Amino acid sequence: MAEFQRIILVHYHEIGLKGHNRSVFEKRLLRNLEALLSAYPLVTIHRIAGRLCVFLREGTDCGTAVACADAIVGVPGVARVSCGFKCERDLGQMGEAALLALAEAGEFASFKVHARRNHTDFPIDSMQMNRDVGALLCAAHPDKRVIMKNPDVTVGVEVVQSAAYVYARSVRGIGGLPVGSSGRVACLLSSGIDSPVALWRMARRGAVPVGVHFSGRPQTSDASEYLVDDIAHVLEKTGCIGRVYVVPFGDCQREISLTAPPSLRIILYRRLMFRVAERLAQREGAGALVTGESLGQVASQTLENIHATDASVTLPVFRPLIGNDKLEIIDQAQQLGTFEISSMDAPDCCTLFMPRSPETHARLEDVEAAEADLPIERWVEELAAAAEPHDYACPAYRPRKPRAGE
């Protein structure tokens, strides 16, 4: 049997709808994959026939190819990932490659062949390729059934201008748009369950997230900072986070707790956080703030309190989880790989100086009156200046150079 080069086909859906801008999105996804797969034996990645093809080095084994494909599955912009082989545009070689691909597809009871001819200079049409390759596979697997709807395995055969690609193992990706195709956002990132999921959802829409973590330091330990770092390392595996700013927030919280009405503390904390996050967003050239809030989940997340908080900034505030319940958010955190980290106990600013009876229907005028005697602008300047940046492996992120006057 012939030796074939291993390939991984990266299918996308939403990118294919972008019309004249499609090549921009394809190139962004290609660059992201090149950087994120540097540990694997890549030869090159090419755009072919409405998808990307990852070419692996000669001699790459099945396990390595599968590991590489699994790493691609979680990258935003990827709709499906298929492991297979490149061969000559020859039916005999296509049949041999199909046998190899099917043998590596795992256990199955039924299959079908789906052939596609992308260039009409190949004389054999798709229906004939389906019949010829299918007959060879049936002869090799007489105990398996051929069914057209929902088979266990679909063997793909794609003939392009200079080669054929044959695959069987195919795994669904997360879809969305490539990170770096939709601008930059600043995400309030705690060590809890919700905010990492909100950040990931924005990355899946093509944004480059920059995290802003408010630590209770020096009034609490820095344990939450280590958990946020662990969360960021999970997110960077798929290029979903570029930088995290750690802001030591404890002293300002203490001052607010000593002077402000207890029922309004949470809102005053969050208004100050939003202002600092907005200042850092401006430093980064980010176009919006992002939080992990879900409507009605806690006291600060009522409509009135959200309005009072948003009034402190001019940037738009995105809340990707606003309509989700806790069980839905937990399920996505588990899929993302951040849930176990977020479940660890760590004192942070969210639990520091909490009132017994927080206001759930705050009036903006009352909040602004309680804030009037606080040195808000000075705190914003000091906290933004004290923010500690930590960078992560995001192919689409580049530190922004400050402009004149910043």
Short mmCIF file of C-alpha atoms in Angstrom, two decimals:
data_model
loop_
_atom_site.label_atom_id
_atom_site.label_comp_id
_atom_site.label_asym_id
_atom_site.label_seq_id
_atom_site.Cartn_x
_atom_site.Cartn_y
_atom_site.Cartn_z
CA MET A 1 0.00 0.00 0.00
CA ALA A 2 1.25 3.51 -0.85
CA GLU A 3 2.53 5.98 1.77
CA PHE A 4 0.43 9.13 1.95
CA GLN A 5 1.11 12.46 3.58
CA ARG A 6 -1.10 13.12 6.59
CA ILE A 7 -3.27 16.21 6.42
CA ILE A 8 -5.88 17.89 8.61
CA LEU A 9 -8.71 19.72 6.89
CA VAL A 10 -10.06 22.70 8.82
CA HIS A 11 -13.62 23.51 7.79
CA TYR A 12 -15.34 26.77 8.62
CA HIS A 13 -18.89 28.01 8.20
CA GLU A 14 -19.40 31.64 9.19
CA ILE A 15 -16.18 32.79 7.53
CA GLY A 16 -17.50 31.40 4.26
CA LEU A 17 -20.38 33.91 4.38
CA LYS A 18 -18.17 36.99 4.48
CA GLY A 19 -18.17 37.83 0.76
CA HIS A 20 -15.40 40.18 -0.35
CA ASN A 21 -13.88 40.20 3.17
CA ARG A 22 -13.63 36.42 3.34
CA SER A 23 -9.88 36.27 2.61
CA VAL A 24 -9.17 38.58 5.57
CA PHE A 25 -10.90 36.18 7.96
CA GLU A 26 -9.26 33.14 6.36
CA LYS A 27 -5.79 34.68 6.71
CA ARG A 28 -6.48 35.58 10.34
CA LEU A 29 -7.50 32.00 11.12
CA LEU A 30 -4.47 30.66 9.22
CA ARG A 31 -2.07 32.86 11.22
CA ASN A 32 -3.73 31.85 14.49
CA LEU A 33 -3.35 28.17 13.66
CA GLU A 34 0.27 28.54 12.59
CA ALA A 35 1.16 30.07 15.95
CA LEU A 36 -0.98 27.79 18.13
CA LEU A 37 0.28 24.58 16.46
CA SER A 38 3.99 25.36 16.69
CA ALA A 39 4.55 22.30 18.92
CA TYR A 40 3.28 19.93 16.21
CA PRO A 41 5.14 18.63 13.11
CA LEU A 42 3.67 21.08 10.60
CA VAL A 43 5.02 21.56 7.10
CA THR A 44 2.64 24.35 6.09
CA ILE A 45 -1.00 25.46 6.11
CA HIS A 46 -2.71 26.39 2.82
CA ARG A 47 -6.12 27.71 1.87
CA ILE A 48 -7.76 25.25 -0.52
CA ALA A 49 -11.29 25.05 -1.88
CA GLY A 50 -13.08 26.92 0.90
CA ARG A 51 -11.13 25.53 3.84
CA LEU A 52 -7.65 25.34 5.32
CA CYS A 53 -5.39 22.31 4.94
CA VAL A 54 -2.74 21.55 7.56
CA PHE A 55 0.08 19.48 6.04
CA LEU A 56 2.00 17.30 8.52
CA ARG A 57 5.56 16.07 8.10
CA GLU A 58 6.30 12.73 6.49
CA GLY A 59 6.31 9.95 9.07
CA THR A 60 3.84 11.63 11.45
CA ASP A 61 1.94 8.90 13.31
CA CYS A 62 -1.80 8.69 13.83
CA GLY A 63 -1.65 9.67 17.52
CA THR A 64 0.22 12.88 16.78
CA ALA A 65 -2.17 13.79 13.96
CA VAL A 66 -5.18 13.19 16.22
CA ALA A 67 -3.62 15.29 19.01
CA CYS A 68 -3.02 18.11 16.53
CA ALA A 69 -6.61 17.88 15.27
CA ASP A 70 -7.94 17.95 18.84
CA ALA A 71 -5.92 21.11 19.50
CA ILE A 72 -7.56 22.75 16.48
CA VAL A 73 -11.11 21.84 17.54
CA GLY A 74 -11.21 24.50 20.28
CA VAL A 75 -9.87 27.37 18.15
CA PRO A 76 -12.51 30.04 17.41
CA GLY A 77 -13.49 30.12 13.74
CA VAL A 78 -13.21 26.35 13.24
CA ALA A 79 -16.47 24.55 12.41
CA ARG A 80 -15.10 21.03 11.84
CA VAL A 81 -11.74 19.25 11.82
CA SER A 82 -11.03 16.16 9.68
CA CYS A 83 -7.96 13.88 9.79
CA GLY A 84 -6.91 12.24 6.56
CA PHE A 85 -4.39 11.89 3.73
CA LYS A 86 -3.23 13.65 0.59
CA CYS A 87 -2.90 11.45 -2.50
CA GLU A 88 -2.71 11.66 -6.28
CA ARG A 89 -5.83 12.25 -8.34
CA ASP A 90 -6.07 8.55 -9.05
CA LEU A 91 -9.02 6.35 -8.06
CA GLY A 92 -6.76 3.52 -6.96
CA GLN A 93 -4.83 5.79 -4.60
CA MET A 94 -8.04 7.41 -3.37
CA GLY A 95 -9.37 3.97 -2.51
CA GLU A 96 -6.18 3.04 -0.60
CA ALA A 97 -6.27 6.35 1.29
CA ALA A 98 -9.95 5.79 2.10
CA LEU A 99 -9.14 2.36 3.57
CA LEU A 100 -6.44 3.89 5.78
CA ALA A 101 -8.65 6.78 6.86
CA LEU A 102 -11.57 4.51 7.73
CA ALA A 103 -9.29 2.19 9.72
CA GLU A 104 -8.31 5.17 11.92
CA ALA A 105 -11.85 6.48 12.40
CA GLY A 106 -12.64 4.32 15.43
CA GLU A 107 -15.47 1.86 15.96
CA PHE A 108 -18.36 2.08 13.49
CA ALA A 109 -21.28 0.00 12.23
CA SER A 110 -22.28 2.11 9.23
CA PHE A 111 -20.61 4.45 6.76
CA LYS A 112 -21.00 6.28 3.48
CA VAL A 113 -18.70 7.95 0.95
CA HIS A 114 -19.13 11.62 0.12
CA ALA A 115 -16.99 12.64 -2.86
CA ARG A 116 -16.64 16.12 -4.27
CA ARG A 117 -14.92 17.33 -7.42
CA ASN A 118 -13.77 20.95 -7.15
CA HIS A 119 -12.19 21.08 -10.61
CA THR A 120 -13.88 19.70 -13.71
CA ASP A 121 -10.53 18.90 -15.35
CA PHE A 122 -10.75 15.62 -13.39
CA PRO A 123 -12.78 13.38 -15.72
CA ILE A 124 -14.60 11.26 -13.09
CA ASP A 125 -17.64 12.91 -11.52
CA SER A 126 -18.66 12.78 -7.86
CA MET A 127 -21.28 10.03 -8.28
CA GLN A 128 -18.80 7.69 -9.94
CA MET A 129 -16.19 8.36 -7.24
CA ASN A 130 -18.80 7.56 -4.59
CA ARG A 131 -19.56 4.22 -6.27
CA ASP A 132 -15.96 3.19 -6.94
CA VAL A 133 -14.51 4.12 -3.54
CA GLY A 134 -17.63 2.80 -1.80
CA ALA A 135 -17.32 -0.58 -3.55
CA LEU A 136 -13.72 -0.93 -2.36
CA LEU A 137 -14.69 -0.11 1.25
CA CYS A 138 -17.65 -2.52 1.14
CA ALA A 139 -15.37 -5.31 -0.03
CA ALA A 140 -12.95 -4.61 2.82
CA HIS A 141 -15.76 -4.30 5.44
CA PRO A 142 -18.52 -6.75 4.42
CA ASP A 143 -19.99 -6.68 7.94
CA LYS A 144 -20.63 -2.91 7.86
CA ARG A 145 -23.75 -1.21 6.49
CA VAL A 146 -23.86 1.62 3.98
CA ILE A 147 -26.53 4.19 4.85
CA MET A 148 -27.01 7.66 3.40
CA LYS A 149 -28.56 9.38 6.44
CA ASN A 150 -26.61 9.77 9.69
CA PRO A 151 -23.98 7.04 9.25
CA ASP A 152 -21.43 6.50 12.01
CA VAL A 153 -18.62 7.58 9.67
CA THR A 154 -18.57 9.64 6.49
CA VAL A 155 -15.54 9.09 4.27
CA GLY A 156 -14.80 12.34 2.48
CA VAL A 157 -13.03 12.41 -0.89
CA GLU A 158 -12.20 15.85 -2.28
CA VAL A 159 -10.48 16.35 -5.61
CA VAL A 160 -8.85 19.76 -6.04
CA GLN A 161 -6.66 21.16 -8.79
CA SER A 162 -3.48 19.23 -8.06
CA ALA A 163 -4.31 16.54 -5.50
CA ALA A 164 -7.02 14.61 -3.67
CA TYR A 165 -7.77 14.70 0.06
CA VAL A 166 -9.36 11.73 1.76
CA TYR A 167 -10.55 11.69 5.39
CA ALA A 168 -12.86 9.83 7.77
CA ARG A 169 -12.27 10.96 11.38
CA SER A 170 -14.16 14.25 11.66
CA VAL A 171 -14.87 16.24 14.84
CA ARG A 172 -17.08 19.28 15.27
CA GLY A 173 -15.33 22.53 16.22
CA ILE A 174 -16.65 25.48 18.24
CA GLY A 175 -17.42 27.68 15.21
CA GLY A 176 -17.53 31.46 15.44
CA LEU A 177 -14.95 33.86 14.04
CA PRO A 178 -11.13 33.89 14.33
CA VAL A 179 -9.73 35.78 17.31
CA GLY A 180 -8.46 39.11 16.03
CA SER A 181 -11.15 39.70 13.41
CA SER A 182 -13.48 41.83 15.58
CA GLY A 183 -11.33 44.30 17.49
CA ARG A 184 -10.31 44.30 21.16
CA VAL A 185 -12.35 44.23 24.39
CA ALA A 186 -11.50 44.65 28.09
CA CYS A 187 -13.04 41.90 30.22
CA LEU A 188 -13.55 42.12 33.98
CA LEU A 189 -12.07 38.75 34.94
CA SER A 190 -12.50 37.22 38.39
CA SER A 191 -11.47 33.76 39.57
CA GLY A 192 -15.15 32.75 39.56
CA ILE A 193 -17.14 30.63 37.14
CA ASP A 194 -18.93 33.25 35.05
CA SER A 195 -16.40 35.80 33.78
CA PRO A 196 -14.03 33.31 32.03
CA VAL A 197 -17.02 31.98 30.07
CA ALA A 198 -18.07 35.54 29.13
CA LEU A 199 -14.52 36.31 28.00
CA TRP A 200 -14.38 33.11 25.92
CA ARG A 201 -17.68 33.93 24.25
CA MET A 202 -16.29 37.27 23.10
CA ALA A 203 -13.15 35.55 21.78
CA ARG A 204 -15.42 33.18 19.85
CA ARG A 205 -16.97 36.23 18.18
CA GLY A 206 -13.54 37.30 16.94
CA ALA A 207 -12.59 39.82 19.65
CA VAL A 208 -9.17 39.88 21.30
CA PRO A 209 -9.90 39.84 25.06
CA VAL A 210 -7.73 41.70 27.57
CA GLY A 211 -8.58 40.69 31.14
CA VAL A 212 -8.79 43.07 34.11
CA HIS A 213 -8.66 41.31 37.48
CA PHE A 214 -9.43 43.24 40.66
CA SER A 215 -7.56 41.63 43.54
CA GLY A 216 -8.44 42.21 47.19
CA ARG A 217 -4.74 42.72 47.84
CA PRO A 218 -3.46 44.08 50.25
CA GLN A 219 -6.60 43.50 52.35
CA THR A 220 -6.74 39.82 51.29
CA SER A 221 -4.19 37.32 50.05
CA ASP A 222 -3.21 37.17 46.39
CA ALA A 223 -4.67 33.65 45.96
CA SER A 224 -7.26 34.82 43.41
CA GLU A 225 -4.46 36.14 41.19
CA TYR A 226 -2.93 32.67 40.90
CA LEU A 227 -6.31 31.18 39.99
CA VAL A 228 -6.84 33.85 37.31
CA ASP A 229 -3.38 33.05 35.95
CA ASP A 230 -4.35 29.35 35.77
CA ILE A 231 -7.59 30.30 33.98
CA ALA A 232 -5.66 32.46 31.52
CA HIS A 233 -3.30 29.57 30.74
CA VAL A 234 -6.35 27.43 29.84
CA LEU A 235 -7.70 30.18 27.58
CA GLU A 236 -4.37 30.82 25.87
CA LYS A 237 -4.24 27.24 24.55
CA THR A 238 -6.71 28.31 21.89
CA GLY A 239 -5.45 31.91 21.61
CA CYS A 240 -8.40 33.40 23.49
CA ILE A 241 -6.62 35.88 25.80
CA GLY A 242 -3.80 38.31 25.17
CA ARG A 243 -3.13 40.04 28.47
CA VAL A 244 -4.44 40.28 32.05
CA TYR A 245 -4.07 43.38 34.20
CA VAL A 246 -4.05 42.70 37.96
CA VAL A 247 -5.33 45.70 39.94
CA PRO A 248 -4.72 45.79 43.75
CA PHE A 249 -8.16 47.00 44.80
CA GLY A 250 -8.43 46.18 48.52
CA ASP A 251 -7.48 49.56 50.02
CA CYS A 252 -10.05 51.46 47.92
CA GLN A 253 -12.73 48.97 48.89
CA ARG A 254 -11.87 49.48 52.51
CA GLU A 255 -12.19 53.26 52.15
CA ILE A 256 -15.58 52.91 50.46
CA SER A 257 -16.79 50.55 53.20
CA LEU A 258 -15.85 53.08 55.89
CA THR A 259 -17.58 56.08 54.32
CA ALA A 260 -20.43 54.97 52.04
CA PRO A 261 -23.90 53.65 52.97
CA PRO A 262 -23.53 49.87 53.43
CA SER A 263 -26.42 49.05 51.09
CA LEU A 264 -24.70 50.86 48.19
CA ARG A 265 -21.18 49.47 48.67
CA ILE A 266 -21.39 46.83 45.94
CA ILE A 267 -22.56 49.33 43.34
CA LEU A 268 -19.86 51.82 44.34
CA TYR A 269 -17.21 49.08 44.13
CA ARG A 270 -18.38 48.12 40.66
CA ARG A 271 -18.62 51.69 39.40
CA LEU A 272 -14.99 52.22 40.44
CA MET A 273 -13.99 48.91 38.80
CA PHE A 274 -15.74 49.91 35.58
CA ARG A 275 -13.96 53.28 35.52
CA VAL A 276 -10.55 51.65 36.03
CA ALA A 277 -11.33 48.99 33.42
CA GLU A 278 -12.38 51.75 31.00
CA ARG A 279 -9.09 53.58 31.59
CA LEU A 280 -7.15 50.37 30.87
CA ALA A 281 -9.38 49.70 27.85
CA GLN A 282 -8.42 53.11 26.47
CA ARG A 283 -4.77 52.28 27.05
CA GLU A 284 -5.25 49.05 25.07
CA GLY A 285 -7.38 50.52 22.31
CA ALA A 286 -10.34 48.33 23.34
CA GLY A 287 -13.81 49.27 22.12
CA ALA A 288 -15.98 47.80 24.89
CA LEU A 289 -16.07 46.40 28.42
CA VAL A 290 -17.25 42.83 29.08
CA THR A 291 -18.62 41.32 32.31
CA GLY A 292 -19.92 37.89 33.32
CA GLU A 293 -23.18 39.20 34.76
CA SER A 294 -26.44 37.28 34.40
CA LEU A 295 -29.71 39.10 35.00
CA GLY A 296 -31.00 38.64 38.56
CA GLN A 297 -28.29 36.16 39.59
CA VAL A 298 -27.00 38.30 42.50
CA ALA A 299 -27.91 41.63 44.08
CA SER A 300 -25.73 43.73 41.78
CA GLN A 301 -27.30 42.24 38.66
CA THR A 302 -30.81 43.70 38.77
CA LEU A 303 -31.89 46.05 36.01
CA GLU A 304 -31.66 49.11 38.27
CA ASN A 305 -28.23 48.23 39.60
CA ILE A 306 -26.90 47.43 36.14
CA HIS A 307 -28.12 50.84 34.96
CA ALA A 308 -26.46 52.57 37.93
CA THR A 309 -23.18 50.78 37.21
CA ASP A 310 -23.17 51.40 33.47
CA ALA A 311 -23.74 55.12 34.02
CA SER A 312 -20.18 55.42 35.38
CA VAL A 313 -18.55 54.80 31.97
CA THR A 314 -18.97 55.86 28.36
CA LEU A 315 -17.78 52.65 26.66
CA PRO A 316 -20.46 50.07 25.79
CA VAL A 317 -20.70 47.19 28.28
CA PHE A 318 -21.30 43.71 26.84
CA ARG A 319 -22.81 40.94 28.97
CA PRO A 320 -22.65 37.69 26.93
CA LEU A 321 -24.24 35.67 29.78
CA ILE A 322 -27.12 38.04 30.59
CA GLY A 323 -29.82 35.51 29.64
CA ASN A 324 -28.15 32.33 30.94
CA ASP A 325 -28.84 30.55 34.22
CA LYS A 326 -26.11 29.21 36.48
CA LEU A 327 -26.38 25.61 35.33
CA GLU A 328 -25.89 26.64 31.70
CA ILE A 329 -22.85 28.71 32.63
CA ILE A 330 -21.37 25.86 34.70
CA ASP A 331 -21.86 23.45 31.80
CA GLN A 332 -19.95 25.74 29.45
CA ALA A 333 -17.19 26.32 32.03
CA GLN A 334 -16.76 22.55 32.29
CA GLN A 335 -16.46 22.24 28.51
CA LEU A 336 -14.02 25.13 28.45
CA GLY A 337 -11.85 23.57 31.18
CA THR A 338 -12.03 26.44 33.70
CA PHE A 339 -14.70 25.10 36.06
CA GLU A 340 -12.43 23.16 38.42
CA ILE A 341 -10.07 26.13 38.76
CA SER A 342 -12.96 28.52 39.41
CA SER A 343 -14.40 26.14 42.04
CA MET A 344 -11.35 26.57 44.29
CA ASP A 345 -11.82 28.86 47.27
CA ALA A 346 -9.87 32.10 47.19
CA PRO A 347 -10.61 35.41 48.93
CA ASP A 348 -10.95 38.22 46.42
CA CYS A 349 -12.42 41.68 46.09
CA CYS A 350 -15.89 40.29 45.32
CA THR A 351 -16.24 38.93 48.87
CA LEU A 352 -14.41 41.75 50.65
CA PHE A 353 -16.40 44.15 52.88
CA MET A 354 -19.74 42.80 51.68
CA PRO A 355 -22.86 44.37 53.29
CA ARG A 356 -25.51 42.26 54.97
CA SER A 357 -28.37 43.78 52.99
CA PRO A 358 -27.23 45.14 49.61
CA GLU A 359 -29.53 47.43 47.66
CA THR A 360 -31.23 45.61 44.79
CA HIS A 361 -33.07 48.58 43.24
CA ALA A 362 -30.62 51.46 43.52
CA ARG A 363 -31.53 54.92 42.25
CA LEU A 364 -28.78 56.58 40.25
CA GLU A 365 -29.15 59.88 42.11
CA ASP A 366 -28.61 58.14 45.46
CA VAL A 367 -25.53 56.36 44.13
CA GLU A 368 -24.04 59.58 42.75
CA ALA A 369 -24.74 61.39 46.04
CA ALA A 370 -22.96 58.62 48.01
CA GLU A 371 -20.05 58.86 45.59
CA ALA A 372 -19.75 62.64 45.68
CA ASP A 373 -17.38 62.81 48.66
CA LEU A 374 -15.06 60.05 47.43
CA PRO A 375 -11.81 60.86 45.54
CA ILE A 376 -12.92 58.81 42.54
CA GLU A 377 -10.72 60.41 39.89
CA ARG A 378 -7.61 60.12 42.04
CA TRP A 379 -8.36 56.46 42.75
CA VAL A 380 -8.89 55.74 39.06
CA GLU A 381 -5.51 57.28 38.20
CA GLU A 382 -3.73 55.44 41.02
CA LEU A 383 -5.32 52.07 40.34
CA ALA A 384 -4.72 52.28 36.58
CA ALA A 385 -1.09 53.23 37.23
CA ALA A 386 -0.71 50.31 39.68
CA ALA A 387 -2.22 47.73 37.29
CA GLU A 388 0.24 44.90 36.64
CA PRO A 389 0.16 43.46 33.08
CA HIS A 390 0.67 39.73 32.47
CA ASP A 391 0.91 38.57 28.84
CA TYR A 392 -0.26 35.28 27.33
CA ALA A 393 0.14 33.49 24.00
CA CYS A 394 -2.46 35.04 21.72
CA PRO A 395 -1.40 35.23 18.05
CA ALA A 396 -3.79 38.13 17.41
CA TYR A 397 -2.61 40.28 20.34
CA ARG A 398 0.09 42.92 20.07
CA PRO A 399 0.79 45.38 22.92
CA ARG A 400 -0.43 48.79 21.87
CA LYS A 401 2.06 51.64 21.82
CA PRO A 402 0.80 54.66 23.78
CA ARG A 403 -0.19 57.63 21.69
CA ALA A 404 1.00 61.16 22.34
CA GLY A 405 -0.59 62.55 25.49
CA GLU A 406 -1.58 59.15 26.94
#
